[in-house]
């Protein structure tokens, strides 16, 4: 599978087919291109989905599923590597296969040996183990997983701060010398309820709505440097957005400036709690 220049073609019929679809999906989402081909459809044209460079993983607990026969014959005819996954080492499938994934033959949970249950669980475990082993050999990381899985809760948990942050002209910024009238105007224009104070290109402080309320007396006679809170909490751009949301929730704030290291440092962006919520983080 590591050497395949094409895709991993997974196939199986009945419950083995359902498990096969899941195995193909897991492989595809973890860095091993794969898709499922239904063996009956393969006999009616879908064999065209299989080509040189591919590797076929055929699943059958008994190893005797007749629906797989044409697919197996096709791999033999065109020299396409065939991996058999079965509990019967002497079965037709395993005798034809180039490589063998053998699961224990332990009967089924129903007690009659007829309802696929233990066998499907073992097959699923084998498929997951195979996918995880391939991940390790490929050095597949969480960042890679998010590329294939940007949606849902998992995608949200892997979102980086840089993916959600506001940057450039969106940032509310003033200097320590900026009069408070202009500072308040900047807060209103950018609509984040706060402003960053930069000096020499570095973020040295912030002013929030709360700071304004606490210093109303003589406020308009002051400058941003007089009112700002120094050494603001920041977050790194390569941190998980979930970490930023956790900091905001813990500190009861709604925004975090993004810097490469603790302030003072250049302001690269701004992460707002609403952006985290829209991404599915809370």
GROMACS .gro file of C-alpha atoms in nm:
model
  282
    1UNK     CA    1   0.000   0.000   0.000
    2UNK     CA    2   0.287   0.240   0.075
    3UNK     CA    3   0.435   0.173  -0.268
    4UNK     CA    4   0.107   0.208  -0.457
    5UNK     CA    5   0.120   0.484  -0.717
    6UNK     CA    6  -0.258   0.474  -0.756
    7UNK     CA    7  -0.536   0.415  -0.507
    8UNK     CA    8  -0.638   0.147  -0.264
    9UNK     CA    9  -0.951  -0.019  -0.402
   10UNK     CA   10  -1.157  -0.176  -0.123
   11UNK     CA   11  -1.432  -0.423  -0.207
   12UNK     CA   12  -1.667  -0.660  -0.028
   13UNK     CA   13  -2.027  -0.776  -0.036
   14UNK     CA   14  -2.294  -0.767   0.235
   15UNK     CA   15  -2.172  -0.673   0.581
   16UNK     CA   16  -1.814  -0.700   0.458
   17UNK     CA   17  -1.905  -0.433   0.205
   18UNK     CA   18  -2.036  -0.200   0.475
   19UNK     CA   19  -1.714  -0.247   0.672
   20UNK     CA   20  -1.516  -0.202   0.352
   21UNK     CA   21  -1.675   0.136   0.288
   22UNK     CA   22  -1.568   0.249   0.633
   23UNK     CA   23  -1.214   0.119   0.583
   24UNK     CA   24  -1.186   0.302   0.250
   25UNK     CA   25  -1.314   0.624   0.409
   26UNK     CA   26  -1.066   0.595   0.697
   27UNK     CA   27  -0.776   0.531   0.460
   28UNK     CA   28  -0.872   0.827   0.243
   29UNK     CA   29  -0.897   1.064   0.539
   30UNK     CA   30  -0.561   0.959   0.681
   31UNK     CA   31  -0.335   1.009   0.381
   32UNK     CA   32  -0.386   0.690   0.179
   33UNK     CA   33  -0.600   0.760  -0.132
   34UNK     CA   34  -0.875   0.497  -0.142
   35UNK     CA   35  -1.227   0.432  -0.259
   36UNK     CA   36  -1.482   0.152  -0.239
   37UNK     CA   37  -1.591  -0.046  -0.543
   38UNK     CA   38  -1.902  -0.263  -0.510
   39UNK     CA   39  -1.812  -0.609  -0.645
   40UNK     CA   40  -2.147  -0.655  -0.823
   41UNK     CA   41  -2.114  -0.317  -0.994
   42UNK     CA   42  -1.754  -0.404  -1.079
   43UNK     CA   43  -1.886  -0.691  -1.291
   44UNK     CA   44  -2.101  -0.444  -1.484
   45UNK     CA   45  -1.846  -0.181  -1.580
   46UNK     CA   46  -1.694  -0.051  -1.258
   47UNK     CA   47  -1.382  -0.259  -1.313
   48UNK     CA   48  -1.279   0.044  -1.515
   49UNK     CA   49  -1.221   0.216  -1.181
   50UNK     CA   50  -0.933  -0.024  -1.115
   51UNK     CA   51  -0.605   0.024  -1.299
   52UNK     CA   52  -0.233  -0.049  -1.281
   53UNK     CA   53  -0.075   0.126  -0.986
   54UNK     CA   54  -0.376   0.047  -0.768
   55UNK     CA   55  -0.387  -0.211  -0.489
   56UNK     CA   56  -0.706  -0.409  -0.426
   57UNK     CA   57  -0.816  -0.499  -0.073
   58UNK     CA   58  -1.087  -0.767  -0.103
   59UNK     CA   59  -1.286  -0.853   0.210
   60UNK     CA   60  -1.476  -1.176   0.270
   61UNK     CA   61  -1.502  -1.352   0.605
   62UNK     CA   62  -1.551  -1.689   0.435
   63UNK     CA   63  -1.318  -1.604   0.148
   64UNK     CA   64  -1.571  -1.758  -0.089
   65UNK     CA   65  -1.800  -1.468  -0.183
   66UNK     CA   66  -1.885  -1.536  -0.551
   67UNK     CA   67  -1.946  -1.166  -0.616
   68UNK     CA   68  -1.572  -1.104  -0.577
   69UNK     CA   69  -1.474  -1.355  -0.844
   70UNK     CA   70  -1.464  -1.116  -1.141
   71UNK     CA   71  -1.271  -0.852  -0.944
   72UNK     CA   72  -1.017  -1.111  -0.827
   73UNK     CA   73  -0.980  -1.245  -1.183
   74UNK     CA   74  -0.929  -0.891  -1.313
   75UNK     CA   75  -0.644  -0.828  -1.068
   76UNK     CA   76  -0.478  -1.155  -1.173
   77UNK     CA   77  -0.516  -1.076  -1.543
   78UNK     CA   78  -0.360  -0.730  -1.522
   79UNK     CA   79  -0.104  -0.789  -1.247
   80UNK     CA   80  -0.275  -0.565  -0.990
   81UNK     CA   81  -0.167  -0.648  -0.633
   82UNK     CA   82  -0.444  -0.820  -0.436
   83UNK     CA   83  -0.471  -0.824  -0.056
   84UNK     CA   84  -0.717  -1.072   0.090
   85UNK     CA   85  -0.885  -1.009   0.426
   86UNK     CA   86  -1.056  -1.322   0.558
   87UNK     CA   87  -1.076  -1.565   0.848
   88UNK     CA   88  -1.020  -1.869   0.622
   89UNK     CA   89  -0.656  -1.907   0.514
   90UNK     CA   90  -0.738  -2.192   0.272
   91UNK     CA   91  -1.024  -2.007   0.102
   92UNK     CA   92  -1.037  -1.923  -0.268
   93UNK     CA   93  -0.974  -1.554  -0.198
   94UNK     CA   94  -0.668  -1.616   0.017
   95UNK     CA   95  -0.526  -1.869  -0.227
   96UNK     CA   96  -0.542  -1.606  -0.503
   97UNK     CA   97  -0.420  -1.310  -0.296
   98UNK     CA   98  -0.065  -1.175  -0.303
   99UNK     CA   99  -0.083  -1.072   0.063
  100UNK     CA  100  -0.300  -1.197   0.346
  101UNK     CA  101  -0.470  -1.023   0.637
  102UNK     CA  102  -0.602  -1.308   0.849
  103UNK     CA  103  -0.856  -1.244   1.125
  104UNK     CA  104  -0.936  -1.510   1.388
  105UNK     CA  105  -1.224  -1.745   1.317
  106UNK     CA  106  -1.421  -1.706   1.641
  107UNK     CA  107  -1.780  -1.766   1.536
  108UNK     CA  108  -2.045  -1.499   1.584
  109UNK     CA  109  -2.206  -1.343   1.889
  110UNK     CA  110  -2.553  -1.477   1.806
  111UNK     CA  111  -2.449  -1.829   1.910
  112UNK     CA  112  -2.562  -1.978   1.578
  113UNK     CA  113  -2.263  -1.863   1.377
  114UNK     CA  114  -2.481  -1.688   1.119
  115UNK     CA  115  -2.517  -1.318   1.216
  116UNK     CA  116  -2.205  -1.118   1.119
  117UNK     CA  117  -2.097  -0.958   1.445
  118UNK     CA  118  -1.766  -1.082   1.585
  119UNK     CA  119  -1.630  -1.125   1.233
  120UNK     CA  120  -1.729  -0.772   1.126
  121UNK     CA  121  -1.584  -0.625   1.445
  122UNK     CA  122  -1.253  -0.802   1.383
  123UNK     CA  123  -1.254  -0.691   1.020
  124UNK     CA  124  -1.317  -0.331   1.122
  125UNK     CA  125  -1.037  -0.349   1.381
  126UNK     CA  126  -0.799  -0.489   1.118
  127UNK     CA  127  -0.888  -0.207   0.879
  128UNK     CA  128  -0.838   0.059   1.146
  129UNK     CA  129  -0.505  -0.094   1.250
  130UNK     CA  130  -0.394  -0.090   0.886
  131UNK     CA  131  -0.492   0.276   0.846
  132UNK     CA  132  -0.312   0.379   1.166
  133UNK     CA  133   0.001   0.186   1.064
  134UNK     CA  134   0.003   0.364   0.727
  135UNK     CA  135  -0.043   0.697   0.905
  136UNK     CA  136   0.268   0.632   1.113
  137UNK     CA  137   0.477   0.529   0.813
  138UNK     CA  138   0.365   0.840   0.624
  139UNK     CA  139   0.422   1.065   0.929
  140UNK     CA  140   0.064   1.184   0.888
  141UNK     CA  141  -0.008   1.466   1.137
  142UNK     CA  142  -0.319   1.637   1.275
  143UNK     CA  143  -0.264   1.926   1.033
  144UNK     CA  144  -0.281   1.682   0.742
  145UNK     CA  145  -0.601   1.529   0.880
  146UNK     CA  146  -0.768   1.868   0.887
  147UNK     CA  147  -0.691   1.915   0.516
  148UNK     CA  148  -0.914   1.614   0.446
  149UNK     CA  149  -1.163   1.683   0.728
  150UNK     CA  150  -1.236   2.057   0.748
  151UNK     CA  151  -1.598   2.013   0.852
  152UNK     CA  152  -1.772   1.908   1.171
  153UNK     CA  153  -1.645   1.906   1.527
  154UNK     CA  154  -1.318   1.734   1.438
  155UNK     CA  155  -1.238   1.995   1.177
  156UNK     CA  156  -1.321   2.274   1.420
  157UNK     CA  157  -1.093   2.128   1.687
  158UNK     CA  158  -0.802   2.129   1.441
  159UNK     CA  159  -0.856   2.484   1.317
  160UNK     CA  160  -0.557   2.711   1.373
  161UNK     CA  161  -0.579   3.069   1.499
  162UNK     CA  162  -0.440   3.196   1.168
  163UNK     CA  163  -0.738   3.038   0.990
  164UNK     CA  164  -0.988   3.252   1.182
  165UNK     CA  165  -0.803   3.570   1.273
  166UNK     CA  166  -0.867   3.916   1.131
  167UNK     CA  167  -0.558   4.085   0.994
  168UNK     CA  168  -0.413   4.387   0.811
  169UNK     CA  169  -0.662   4.673   0.763
  170UNK     CA  170  -0.920   4.505   0.988
  171UNK     CA  171  -0.707   4.548   1.299
  172UNK     CA  172  -0.806   4.831   1.538
  173UNK     CA  173  -0.475   5.000   1.621
  174UNK     CA  174  -0.360   5.332   1.766
  175UNK     CA  175  -0.037   5.467   1.916
  176UNK     CA  176   0.019   5.569   2.280
  177UNK     CA  177   0.002   5.934   2.169
  178UNK     CA  178  -0.339   5.901   2.001
  179UNK     CA  179  -0.601   6.129   2.169
  180UNK     CA  180  -0.887   5.940   2.330
  181UNK     CA  181  -1.139   6.099   2.093
  182UNK     CA  182  -0.960   5.935   1.799
  183UNK     CA  183  -0.907   5.615   1.996
  184UNK     CA  184  -1.280   5.578   2.066
  185UNK     CA  185  -1.350   5.650   1.698
  186UNK     CA  186  -1.115   5.364   1.600
  187UNK     CA  187  -1.293   5.128   1.840
  188UNK     CA  188  -1.624   5.222   1.678
  189UNK     CA  189  -1.494   5.185   1.320
  190UNK     CA  190  -1.352   4.836   1.366
  191UNK     CA  191  -1.642   4.707   1.583
  192UNK     CA  192  -1.440   4.472   1.805
  193UNK     CA  193  -1.509   4.660   2.126
  194UNK     CA  194  -1.137   4.717   2.182
  195UNK     CA  195  -0.825   4.862   2.027
  196UNK     CA  196  -0.457   4.767   2.032
  197UNK     CA  197  -0.188   5.019   2.121
  198UNK     CA  198   0.132   4.985   1.918
  199UNK     CA  199   0.466   5.154   1.964
  200UNK     CA  200   0.770   5.095   1.747
  201UNK     CA  201   0.573   4.834   1.554
  202UNK     CA  202   0.500   4.630   1.868
  203UNK     CA  203   0.177   4.573   2.057
  204UNK     CA  204   0.233   4.728   2.400
  205UNK     CA  205  -0.122   4.749   2.534
  206UNK     CA  206  -0.495   4.730   2.470
  207UNK     CA  207  -0.798   4.941   2.553
  208UNK     CA  208  -1.135   4.775   2.595
  209UNK     CA  209  -1.485   4.907   2.652
  210UNK     CA  210  -1.435   4.814   3.016
  211UNK     CA  211  -1.123   5.033   3.038
  212UNK     CA  212  -1.325   5.327   2.904
  213UNK     CA  213  -1.602   5.280   3.158
  214UNK     CA  214  -1.356   5.256   3.446
  215UNK     CA  215  -1.180   5.580   3.351
  216UNK     CA  216  -1.466   5.807   3.248
  217UNK     CA  217  -1.350   6.102   3.461
  218UNK     CA  218  -1.139   6.326   3.242
  219UNK     CA  219  -1.125   6.055   2.976
  220UNK     CA  220  -1.128   6.290   2.679
  221UNK     CA  221  -0.824   6.480   2.807
  222UNK     CA  222  -0.605   6.169   2.802
  223UNK     CA  223  -0.420   5.970   2.539
  224UNK     CA  224  -0.434   5.600   2.456
  225UNK     CA  225  -0.108   5.547   2.647
  226UNK     CA  226  -0.266   5.686   2.963
  227UNK     CA  227  -0.563   5.451   2.954
  228UNK     CA  228  -0.427   5.128   2.807
  229UNK     CA  229  -0.374   4.801   2.990
  230UNK     CA  230  -0.015   4.692   2.944
  231UNK     CA  231   0.115   4.342   2.866
  232UNK     CA  232  -0.208   4.214   2.709
  233UNK     CA  233  -0.289   3.845   2.677
  234UNK     CA  234  -0.207   3.722   2.325
  235UNK     CA  235  -0.217   3.397   2.127
  236UNK     CA  236   0.020   3.256   1.864
  237UNK     CA  237  -0.101   3.220   1.502
  238UNK     CA  238  -0.007   2.850   1.490
  239UNK     CA  239  -0.196   2.768   1.811
  240UNK     CA  240  -0.523   2.579   1.784
  241UNK     CA  241  -0.819   2.816   1.775
  242UNK     CA  242  -0.968   2.598   2.049
  243UNK     CA  243  -0.686   2.714   2.279
  244UNK     CA  244  -0.767   3.077   2.204
  245UNK     CA  245  -1.136   3.019   2.276
  246UNK     CA  246  -1.046   2.852   2.606
  247UNK     CA  247  -0.833   3.152   2.711
  248UNK     CA  248  -1.114   3.395   2.626
  249UNK     CA  249  -1.370   3.189   2.815
  250UNK     CA  250  -1.144   3.161   3.120
  251UNK     CA  251  -1.061   3.532   3.130
  252UNK     CA  252  -1.410   3.652   3.037
  253UNK     CA  253  -1.291   3.846   2.732
  254UNK     CA  254  -1.406   3.848   2.372
  255UNK     CA  255  -1.086   3.921   2.175
  256UNK     CA  256  -0.722   3.820   2.165
  257UNK     CA  257  -0.449   3.983   1.964
  258UNK     CA  258  -0.233   3.741   1.769
  259UNK     CA  259   0.147   3.768   1.803
  260UNK     CA  260   0.439   3.531   1.747
  261UNK     CA  261   0.534   3.563   2.114
  262UNK     CA  262   0.419   3.746   2.425
  263UNK     CA  263   0.376   4.123   2.393
  264UNK     CA  264   0.555   4.345   2.316
  265UNK     CA  265   0.558   4.198   1.964
  266UNK     CA  266   0.407   4.295   1.627
  267UNK     CA  267   0.029   4.247   1.609
  268UNK     CA  268  -0.035   3.991   1.334
  269UNK     CA  269  -0.408   3.954   1.380
  270UNK     CA  270  -0.708   3.952   1.609
  271UNK     CA  271  -0.913   3.650   1.716
  272UNK     CA  272  -1.274   3.718   1.821
  273UNK     CA  273  -1.488   3.477   2.021
  274UNK     CA  274  -1.765   3.507   1.761
  275UNK     CA  275  -1.529   3.365   1.496
  276UNK     CA  276  -1.461   3.068   1.721
  277UNK     CA  277  -1.831   3.011   1.780
  278UNK     CA  278  -1.906   3.025   1.407
  279UNK     CA  279  -1.635   2.762   1.352
  280UNK     CA  280  -1.801   2.532   1.604
  281UNK     CA  281  -1.580   2.607   1.903
  282UNK     CA  282  -1.711   2.720   2.238
   0.00000   0.00000   0.00000
